[in-house]
CSV table of C-alpha atoms and ligand atoms in Angstrom, one decimal:
chain,number,residue,atom,x,y,z
A,1,MET,CA,-58.0,-20.9,-132.3
A,2,ALA,CA,-58.5,-19.4,-128.9
A,3,ALA,CA,-57.9,-21.3,-125.6
A,4,ILE,CA,-61.1,-21.7,-123.6
A,5,VAL,CA,-59.4,-23.3,-120.6
A,6,THR,CA,-55.9,-22.4,-119.5
A,7,ALA,CA,-53.8,-23.5,-116.5
A,8,GLU,CA,-50.4,-22.0,-115.7
A,9,GLY,CA,-48.1,-23.3,-113.0
A,10,LEU,CA,-50.8,-24.9,-110.9
A,11,HIS,CA,-49.6,-26.1,-107.5
A,12,LYS,CA,-51.5,-28.2,-105.0
A,13,SER,CA,-50.4,-30.1,-102.0
A,14,PHE,CA,-52.5,-31.9,-99.4
A,15,ALA,CA,-49.5,-32.7,-97.3
A,16,ARG,CA,-49.6,-31.8,-93.6
A,17,ARG,CA,-47.0,-29.4,-92.3
A,18,GLY,CA,-43.7,-31.2,-91.9
A,19,SER,CA,-44.7,-34.1,-94.2
A,20,THR,CA,-42.3,-35.0,-96.9
A,21,SER,CA,-44.8,-36.3,-99.4
A,22,PRO,CA,-44.5,-34.5,-102.8
A,23,PRO,CA,-47.1,-32.0,-104.0
A,24,VAL,CA,-49.9,-33.5,-106.1
A,25,LEU,CA,-49.6,-30.7,-108.7
A,26,ASP,CA,-46.2,-29.2,-109.1
A,27,GLY,CA,-46.4,-26.5,-111.8
A,28,LEU,CA,-49.1,-27.9,-114.2
A,29,ASP,CA,-49.6,-26.0,-117.4
A,30,LEU,CA,-52.3,-26.8,-120.0
A,31,GLU,CA,-54.6,-25.4,-122.6
A,32,LEU,CA,-57.9,-26.5,-124.1
A,33,GLU,CA,-58.9,-24.9,-127.4
A,34,GLU,CA,-62.4,-23.8,-128.0
A,35,GLY,CA,-64.5,-26.5,-129.6
A,36,ALA,CA,-61.9,-29.2,-129.0
A,37,VAL,CA,-61.4,-32.2,-126.7
A,38,LEU,CA,-58.3,-32.3,-124.4
A,39,ALA,CA,-57.5,-35.6,-122.7
A,40,LEU,CA,-55.5,-35.5,-119.5
A,41,LEU,CA,-53.9,-38.9,-119.3
A,42,GLY,CA,-52.4,-40.4,-116.2
A,43,PRO,CA,-52.4,-43.4,-113.8
A,44,ASN,CA,-54.2,-43.6,-110.4
A,45,GLY,CA,-53.2,-40.7,-108.2
A,46,ALA,CA,-51.5,-38.6,-110.9
A,47,GLY,CA,-53.6,-35.6,-110.0
A,48,LYS,CA,-56.3,-35.7,-112.7
A,49,THR,CA,-59.3,-35.3,-110.4
A,50,THR,CA,-57.4,-32.6,-108.5
A,51,THR,CA,-56.8,-30.7,-111.7
A,52,VAL,CA,-60.5,-31.0,-112.7
A,53,ARG,CA,-61.6,-29.8,-109.3
A,54,ILE,CA,-59.4,-26.7,-109.5
A,55,LEU,CA,-60.6,-25.9,-113.0
A,56,SER,CA,-64.2,-26.4,-112.1
A,57,THR,CA,-63.9,-24.1,-109.0
A,58,LEU,CA,-64.3,-26.8,-106.4
A,59,LEU,CA,-60.8,-26.5,-105.1
A,60,ARG,CA,-58.4,-23.6,-104.8
A,61,PRO,CA,-54.8,-24.0,-106.1
A,62,ASP,CA,-52.0,-23.2,-103.7
A,63,ALA,CA,-50.3,-21.3,-106.5
A,64,GLY,CA,-50.7,-20.7,-110.2
A,65,ARG,CA,-53.6,-19.5,-112.2
A,66,ALA,CA,-56.4,-21.0,-114.3
A,67,THR,CA,-59.0,-19.5,-116.5
A,68,VAL,CA,-62.2,-20.8,-118.1
A,69,ALA,CA,-63.6,-18.7,-121.0
A,70,GLY,CA,-61.4,-15.9,-119.7
A,71,PHE,CA,-62.7,-16.0,-116.1
A,72,ASP,CA,-60.4,-16.7,-113.3
A,73,VAL,CA,-61.4,-19.9,-111.5
A,74,VAL,CA,-60.7,-18.4,-108.1
A,75,ARG,CA,-61.8,-14.8,-108.5
A,76,ASP,CA,-64.7,-15.3,-110.9
A,77,ALA,CA,-65.7,-18.7,-109.7
A,78,ARG,CA,-69.4,-17.9,-110.0
A,79,ARG,CA,-69.1,-16.9,-113.6
A,80,VAL,CA,-67.2,-20.1,-114.4
A,81,ARG,CA,-69.8,-22.3,-112.8
A,82,GLU,CA,-72.5,-20.7,-115.0
A,83,ILE,CA,-70.9,-22.0,-118.2
A,84,ILE,CA,-69.4,-25.4,-117.3
A,85,SER,CA,-70.7,-28.8,-116.3
A,86,LEU,CA,-68.9,-31.4,-114.3
A,87,THR,CA,-69.4,-35.1,-114.5
A,88,GLY,CA,-67.4,-36.5,-111.7
A,89,GLN,CA,-65.6,-39.8,-111.3
A,90,GLN,CA,-68.4,-41.1,-109.0
A,91,VAL,CA,-71.9,-41.3,-110.3
A,92,ALA,CA,-73.9,-38.5,-108.8
A,93,VAL,CA,-77.5,-39.6,-109.6
A,94,ASP,CA,-80.0,-40.7,-107.0
A,95,GLY,CA,-80.7,-44.4,-107.1
A,96,LYS,CA,-84.1,-44.1,-105.5
A,97,GLN,CA,-85.5,-41.8,-108.2
A,98,THR,CA,-86.2,-42.7,-111.8
A,99,GLY,CA,-83.9,-41.5,-114.6
A,100,ALA,CA,-86.5,-38.9,-115.7
A,101,GLU,CA,-87.0,-37.7,-112.1
A,102,ASN,CA,-83.3,-37.3,-111.6
A,103,LEU,CA,-82.9,-35.1,-114.7
A,104,THR,CA,-86.1,-33.1,-114.0
A,105,MET,CA,-84.9,-32.4,-110.5
A,106,MET,CA,-81.5,-31.2,-111.7
A,107,GLY,CA,-83.1,-29.1,-114.3
A,108,HIS,CA,-85.2,-27.4,-111.6
A,109,LEU,CA,-82.1,-27.0,-109.4
A,110,ALA,CA,-80.4,-25.2,-112.4
A,111,HIS,CA,-83.4,-22.8,-112.5
A,112,LEU,CA,-84.4,-23.7,-116.0
A,113,PRO,CA,-88.0,-22.9,-116.9
A,114,ARG,CA,-90.4,-25.9,-116.4
A,115,ARG,CA,-91.2,-26.3,-120.1
A,116,VAL,CA,-87.6,-26.1,-121.0
A,117,VAL,CA,-86.8,-28.8,-118.4
A,118,ARG,CA,-89.6,-31.1,-119.8
A,119,ASP,CA,-88.4,-30.8,-123.4
A,120,ARG,CA,-84.8,-31.1,-122.6
A,121,VAL,CA,-85.2,-34.1,-120.4
A,122,ALA,CA,-87.2,-35.9,-123.1
A,123,GLU,CA,-84.6,-35.0,-125.7
A,124,LEU,CA,-81.6,-36.1,-123.5
A,125,LEU,CA,-83.3,-39.4,-122.5
A,126,THR,CA,-83.7,-40.2,-126.2
A,127,ALA,CA,-80.3,-39.1,-127.2
A,128,PHE,CA,-78.7,-41.2,-124.4
A,129,ASP,CA,-80.8,-44.3,-125.3
A,130,LEU,CA,-82.5,-44.2,-121.9
A,131,ALA,CA,-86.1,-43.4,-123.1
A,132,ASP,CA,-87.3,-47.0,-122.4
A,133,ALA,CA,-85.7,-47.0,-118.9
A,134,ALA,CA,-86.8,-43.4,-118.1
A,135,SER,CA,-89.5,-44.4,-115.6
A,136,ARG,CA,-87.4,-47.0,-113.9
A,137,ARG,CA,-85.6,-46.4,-110.6
A,138,VAL,CA,-81.9,-45.8,-111.2
A,139,ASP,CA,-81.1,-48.5,-108.7
A,140,THR,CA,-82.1,-51.0,-111.5
A,141,TYR,CA,-79.8,-49.4,-114.1
A,142,SER,CA,-76.5,-51.0,-115.3
A,143,GLY,CA,-73.2,-49.1,-114.7
A,144,GLY,CA,-73.2,-47.9,-118.3
A,145,MET,CA,-76.8,-46.6,-118.0
A,146,ARG,CA,-75.9,-44.7,-114.9
A,147,ARG,CA,-72.9,-43.1,-116.5
A,148,ARG,CA,-75.0,-42.1,-119.5
A,149,LEU,CA,-77.6,-40.6,-117.2
A,150,ASP,CA,-74.8,-38.7,-115.4
A,151,LEU,CA,-73.6,-37.3,-118.7
A,152,ALA,CA,-77.1,-36.4,-119.7
A,153,ALA,CA,-77.4,-34.5,-116.4
A,154,GLY,CA,-74.3,-32.5,-117.3
A,155,LEU,CA,-75.9,-31.4,-120.5
A,156,LEU,CA,-79.2,-30.0,-119.2
A,157,THR,CA,-77.9,-26.5,-119.4
A,158,ARG,CA,-75.9,-26.9,-122.6
A,159,PRO,CA,-72.6,-26.0,-121.1
A,160,ARG,CA,-69.9,-24.3,-123.1
A,161,ILE,CA,-67.3,-26.5,-121.4
A,162,MET,CA,-67.8,-30.0,-120.1
A,163,PHE,CA,-65.5,-31.6,-117.6
A,164,LEU,CA,-65.6,-35.4,-117.7
A,165,ASP,CA,-63.6,-37.1,-115.0
A,166,GLU,CA,-62.8,-40.7,-116.2
A,167,PRO,CA,-66.2,-41.0,-118.0
A,168,THR,CA,-65.7,-44.7,-119.0
A,169,THR,CA,-63.7,-46.3,-116.2
A,170,GLY,CA,-65.3,-49.5,-115.3
A,171,LEU,CA,-67.5,-49.7,-118.4
A,172,ASP,CA,-67.6,-52.6,-120.9
A,173,PRO,CA,-66.4,-52.0,-124.4
A,174,ARG,CA,-69.9,-51.6,-125.8
A,175,SER,CA,-71.0,-49.0,-123.2
A,176,ARG,CA,-67.6,-47.3,-123.7
A,177,GLN,CA,-68.2,-47.0,-127.4
A,178,ALA,CA,-71.7,-45.6,-126.8
A,179,LEU,CA,-70.4,-43.0,-124.5
A,180,TRP,CA,-67.7,-42.0,-127.0
A,181,ASP,CA,-70.4,-41.4,-129.6
A,182,VAL,CA,-72.3,-39.2,-127.1
A,183,VAL,CA,-69.2,-37.1,-126.4
A,184,ARG,CA,-68.5,-36.7,-130.1
A,185,ALA,CA,-72.1,-35.5,-130.6
A,186,VAL,CA,-71.7,-33.0,-127.8
A,187,VAL,CA,-68.6,-31.7,-129.4
A,188,ASP,CA,-70.2,-31.4,-132.8
A,189,GLU,CA,-72.8,-29.1,-131.1
A,190,GLY,CA,-69.9,-26.8,-130.1
A,191,THR,CA,-69.1,-27.8,-126.5
A,192,SER,CA,-65.5,-28.0,-125.6
A,193,VAL,CA,-64.6,-31.0,-123.5
A,194,PHE,CA,-61.9,-31.5,-120.9
A,195,LEU,CA,-61.6,-35.2,-120.1
A,196,THR,CA,-59.4,-37.3,-117.9
A,197,THR,CA,-58.7,-40.9,-118.6
A,198,GLN,CA,-56.4,-43.8,-117.8
A,199,TYR,CA,-56.8,-45.2,-121.3
A,200,LEU,CA,-54.6,-44.3,-124.2
A,201,GLU,CA,-57.2,-45.6,-126.5
A,202,GLU,CA,-59.9,-43.3,-125.2
A,203,ALA,CA,-57.6,-40.3,-125.6
A,204,ASP,CA,-56.9,-41.4,-129.1
A,205,ARG,CA,-60.5,-41.9,-130.0
A,206,LEU,CA,-61.8,-38.6,-128.6
A,207,ALA,CA,-59.2,-36.0,-128.2
A,208,GLN,CA,-57.4,-33.7,-130.5
A,209,ARG,CA,-54.8,-33.2,-127.9
A,210,VAL,CA,-53.5,-35.3,-125.1
A,211,ALA,CA,-51.6,-34.1,-122.0
A,212,LEU,CA,-49.7,-36.8,-120.0
A,213,VAL,CA,-49.5,-36.0,-116.3
A,214,ASP,CA,-46.5,-37.2,-114.4
A,215,GLY,CA,-45.0,-36.0,-111.1
A,216,GLY,CA,-47.6,-33.2,-110.9
A,217,ARG,CA,-46.8,-31.7,-114.3
A,218,VAL,CA,-47.6,-32.2,-117.9
A,219,ALA,CA,-44.7,-34.5,-119.0
A,220,ALA,CA,-45.7,-34.7,-122.7
A,221,GLU,CA,-48.3,-33.0,-124.8
A,222,GLY,CA,-49.4,-33.4,-128.4
A,223,THR,CA,-51.9,-34.9,-130.8
A,224,PRO,CA,-52.6,-38.6,-130.2
A,225,ALA,CA,-50.7,-39.4,-133.4
A,226,GLN,CA,-47.6,-37.5,-132.2
A,227,LEU,CA,-47.6,-39.4,-128.8
A,228,LYS,CA,-48.3,-42.7,-130.4
A,229,ARG,CA,-45.5,-42.2,-132.9
A,230,GLN,CA,-43.1,-41.8,-130.0
A,231,VAL,CA,-44.5,-44.9,-128.2
A,232,GLY,CA,-44.9,-47.3,-131.2
A,233,GLU,CA,-48.2,-48.5,-132.4
A,234,ALA,CA,-48.5,-52.0,-131.0
A,235,GLY,CA,-46.3,-55.0,-130.1
A,236,VAL,CA,-46.1,-58.7,-130.5
A,237,GLU,CA,-45.6,-59.9,-126.9
A,238,LEU,CA,-44.3,-63.4,-126.3
A,239,THR,CA,-44.1,-64.9,-122.9
A,240,PHE,CA,-41.6,-67.8,-122.4
A,241,VAL,CA,-41.2,-70.3,-119.7
A,242,SER,CA,-38.1,-68.6,-118.4
A,243,PRO,CA,-36.1,-65.4,-118.7
A,244,ALA,CA,-33.3,-67.6,-120.2
A,245,ASP,CA,-35.6,-68.6,-123.1
A,246,ALA,CA,-36.6,-65.0,-123.6
A,247,GLY,CA,-32.9,-64.0,-123.6
A,248,ARG,CA,-32.2,-66.6,-126.3
A,249,VAL,CA,-35.0,-65.5,-128.6
A,250,ALA,CA,-34.7,-61.7,-128.3
A,251,PRO,CA,-31.4,-61.3,-130.1
A,252,VAL,CA,-32.5,-63.5,-133.0
A,253,LEU,CA,-35.7,-61.4,-133.3
A,254,THR,CA,-33.7,-58.1,-133.2
A,255,ALA,CA,-31.4,-59.4,-135.9
A,256,ALA,CA,-34.3,-60.5,-138.1
A,257,THR,CA,-36.5,-57.5,-137.7
A,258,VAL,CA,-35.5,-53.9,-138.1
A,259,THR,CA,-36.7,-52.8,-134.7
A,260,ALA,CA,-35.2,-54.0,-131.5
A,261,ALA,CA,-36.9,-56.6,-129.4
A,262,THR,CA,-37.1,-55.7,-125.7
A,263,VAL,CA,-36.9,-58.2,-122.9
A,264,ASP,CA,-38.7,-57.9,-119.5
A,265,GLY,CA,-38.1,-61.1,-117.5
A,266,ALA,CA,-39.6,-64.0,-119.5
A,267,ARG,CA,-41.4,-61.6,-121.8
A,268,VAL,CA,-40.2,-60.3,-125.2
A,269,ARG,CA,-41.8,-57.5,-127.1
A,270,VAL,CA,-41.4,-56.6,-130.7
A,271,PRO,CA,-43.0,-53.4,-132.1
A,272,THR,CA,-45.4,-54.2,-135.0
A,273,ASP,CA,-47.7,-52.4,-137.4
A,274,GLY,CA,-50.2,-55.1,-136.6
A,275,SER,CA,-50.3,-56.4,-140.2
A,276,VAL,CA,-50.8,-60.1,-140.7
A,277,ALA,CA,-47.6,-60.2,-142.8
A,278,HIS,CA,-45.5,-58.6,-140.0
A,279,VAL,CA,-46.9,-60.7,-137.2
A,280,ARG,CA,-46.4,-63.8,-139.2
A,281,SER,CA,-42.8,-63.0,-139.9
A,282,VAL,CA,-42.2,-62.4,-136.2
A,283,LEU,CA,-43.8,-65.7,-135.3
A,284,SER,CA,-41.8,-67.5,-138.0
A,285,VAL,CA,-38.5,-66.2,-136.6
A,286,VAL,CA,-39.6,-67.4,-133.1
A,287,GLU,CA,-40.6,-70.8,-134.5
A,288,ALA,CA,-37.2,-71.2,-136.2
A,289,THR,CA,-35.4,-70.8,-132.9
A,290,GLY,CA,-37.1,-73.9,-131.6
A,291,VAL,CA,-37.9,-72.1,-128.3
A,292,VAL,CA,-41.7,-72.4,-127.8
A,293,PRO,CA,-43.4,-69.5,-126.2
A,294,GLU,CA,-46.0,-70.2,-123.5
A,295,HIS,CA,-48.3,-67.5,-124.8
A,296,TRP,CA,-48.2,-64.7,-127.3
A,297,GLU,CA,-50.5,-61.8,-128.3
A,298,VAL,CA,-50.5,-58.6,-130.3
A,299,ARG,CA,-51.0,-55.8,-127.8
A,300,ALA,CA,-51.8,-52.1,-128.3
A,301,PRO,CA,-49.6,-49.8,-126.2
A,302,THR,CA,-50.9,-49.4,-122.7
A,303,LEU,CA,-50.5,-46.4,-120.4
A,304,ASP,CA,-47.4,-48.1,-119.0
A,305,ASP,CA,-45.9,-48.2,-122.4
A,306,VAL,CA,-46.7,-44.6,-122.9
A,307,PHE,CA,-45.1,-43.6,-119.6
A,308,LEU,CA,-42.1,-45.8,-120.3
A,309,ALA,CA,-41.5,-44.2,-123.7
A,310,LEU,CA,-42.3,-40.6,-122.8
A,311,THR,CA,-41.0,-40.3,-119.2
A,312,GLY,CA,-38.5,-43.1,-119.0
A,313,HIS,CA,-40.4,-44.9,-116.2
A,314,VAL,CA,-43.6,-46.7,-115.6
A,315,GLY,CA,-46.4,-44.4,-114.2
A,316,GLN,CA,-46.2,-44.7,-110.5
A,317,ASP,CA,-49.3,-46.0,-109.0
A,318,ARG,CA,-50.0,-43.9,-105.9
A,319,PRO,CA,-52.6,-45.6,-103.8
A,320,ALA,CA,-56.1,-44.3,-104.7
A,321,ARG,CA,-58.5,-43.3,-102.0
A,322,SER,CA,-60.8,-46.0,-101.0
A,323,ALA,CA,-63.9,-44.2,-102.2
A,324,GLU,CA,-62.3,-44.1,-105.7
A,325,VAL,CA,-61.5,-47.8,-105.6
A,326,ALA,CA,-65.2,-48.5,-104.9
A,327,ALA,CA,-66.4,-46.2,-107.8
B,401,LIG,N1,-58.7,-33.9,-100.4
B,401,LIG,C1,-57.6,-34.7,-100.3
B,401,LIG,N2,-56.9,-34.9,-99.2
B,401,LIG,C2,-55.8,-35.5,-99.2
B,401,LIG,N3,-55.2,-36.1,-100.3
B,401,LIG,C3,-55.8,-35.9,-101.4
B,401,LIG,C4,-57.1,-35.2,-101.5
B,401,LIG,N4,-57.5,-35.2,-102.8
B,401,LIG,C5,-56.5,-35.9,-103.5
B,401,LIG,N5,-55.5,-36.3,-102.7
B,401,LIG,C6,-54.3,-37.1,-103.1
B,401,LIG,O1,-53.8,-36.5,-104.2
B,401,LIG,C7,-53.3,-37.5,-105.1
B,401,LIG,C8,-53.9,-37.2,-106.5
B,401,LIG,O2,-55.3,-37.5,-106.4
B,401,LIG,P1,-56.3,-37.4,-107.6
B,401,LIG,O3,-57.6,-37.8,-107.1
B,401,LIG,O4,-56.1,-36.0,-108.2
B,401,LIG,O5,-55.7,-38.5,-108.6
B,401,LIG,P2,-56.3,-39.0,-110.0
B,401,LIG,O6,-55.3,-38.8,-111.0
B,401,LIG,O7,-57.6,-38.5,-110.2
B,401,LIG,O8,-56.3,-40.6,-109.7
B,401,LIG,P3,-57.5,-41.7,-110.1
B,401,LIG,O9,-57.1,-42.1,-111.5
B,401,LIG,O10,-57.3,-42.8,-109.1
B,401,LIG,O11,-58.8,-41.1,-110.1
B,401,LIG,C9,-53.6,-38.8,-104.5
B,401,LIG,O12,-52.4,-39.3,-103.8
B,401,LIG,C10,-54.7,-38.5,-103.5
B,401,LIG,O13,-54.7,-39.4,-102.4
B,402,LIG,MG1,-59.5,-39.2,-110.3
């Protein structure tokens, strides 16, 4: 399959002259195949939005090269803009207008013929489950509805490539699920999707390939299954009253189960396939030690687990800009 988005050796720094802060992008390479979904996975401040802004022509790289459908994002920026859509991290719709008015206005701004706008707006409002709310001011929409409207706006022109910057951050599980369904439907229609996320689960559900950003580069890249295999599926996590208790239980667990239990302060983690049988056997071993955990749970790997497993450290949490915190 051919690559529809490529980035080679992207560098970007916002540091002032003489400042010692590291560059945001420091030789980032990636590739999105036509018709596929690529998830760029990373914590706050990893450079996800910066990458999306470069690929969508809003920002110039200091060095390196990126292409979209064969067009250079710097030299052929206008051509690139014609075939992409960008749904940013912050909702871009106008609260004072209704959902239908927002979409109609954007259709006109995109120079679509009036009739096309009318049909397409109706079609999108239905597809995104917003038909009933179409004539309500967006001010009255929930966060999930706004996000859906934002996505709908990005689809007015049937882009070949959609950039989605953290499309589900801040949404509840149901809205998140609904949004994933929409993205899948868009991909089924042939659109390629470049998405950023902080959620391993989201990358897993939507993307054929995942690229993990760390230190301004792609630190690991592969299918979600490949990455998860390196991270481990899930873990039984037990929190004890003290690190001493955790230290007493962990070796017993390691001896009783094939995989090693890891200790982090008063917490012990044992990898699990999540089956009832395995979780029960872990809990039985703990019970037999006589040390009572304060709390236990079966937890899917988080972004921190992924970083720890694939980069050897927890994803550094560079402070986000205040506007992003509010979003
Ligand atoms: N225009 C700018 N001027 C100065 N610094 C910037 C600018 N844009 C981004 N940065 C800095 O670059 C780093 C990466 O920011 P970026 O927005 O790309 O991260 P992100 O991965 O999208 O994070 P988040 O998950 O919080 O959205 C941050 O430290 C940020 O403060
Ligand atoms: Mg961002």
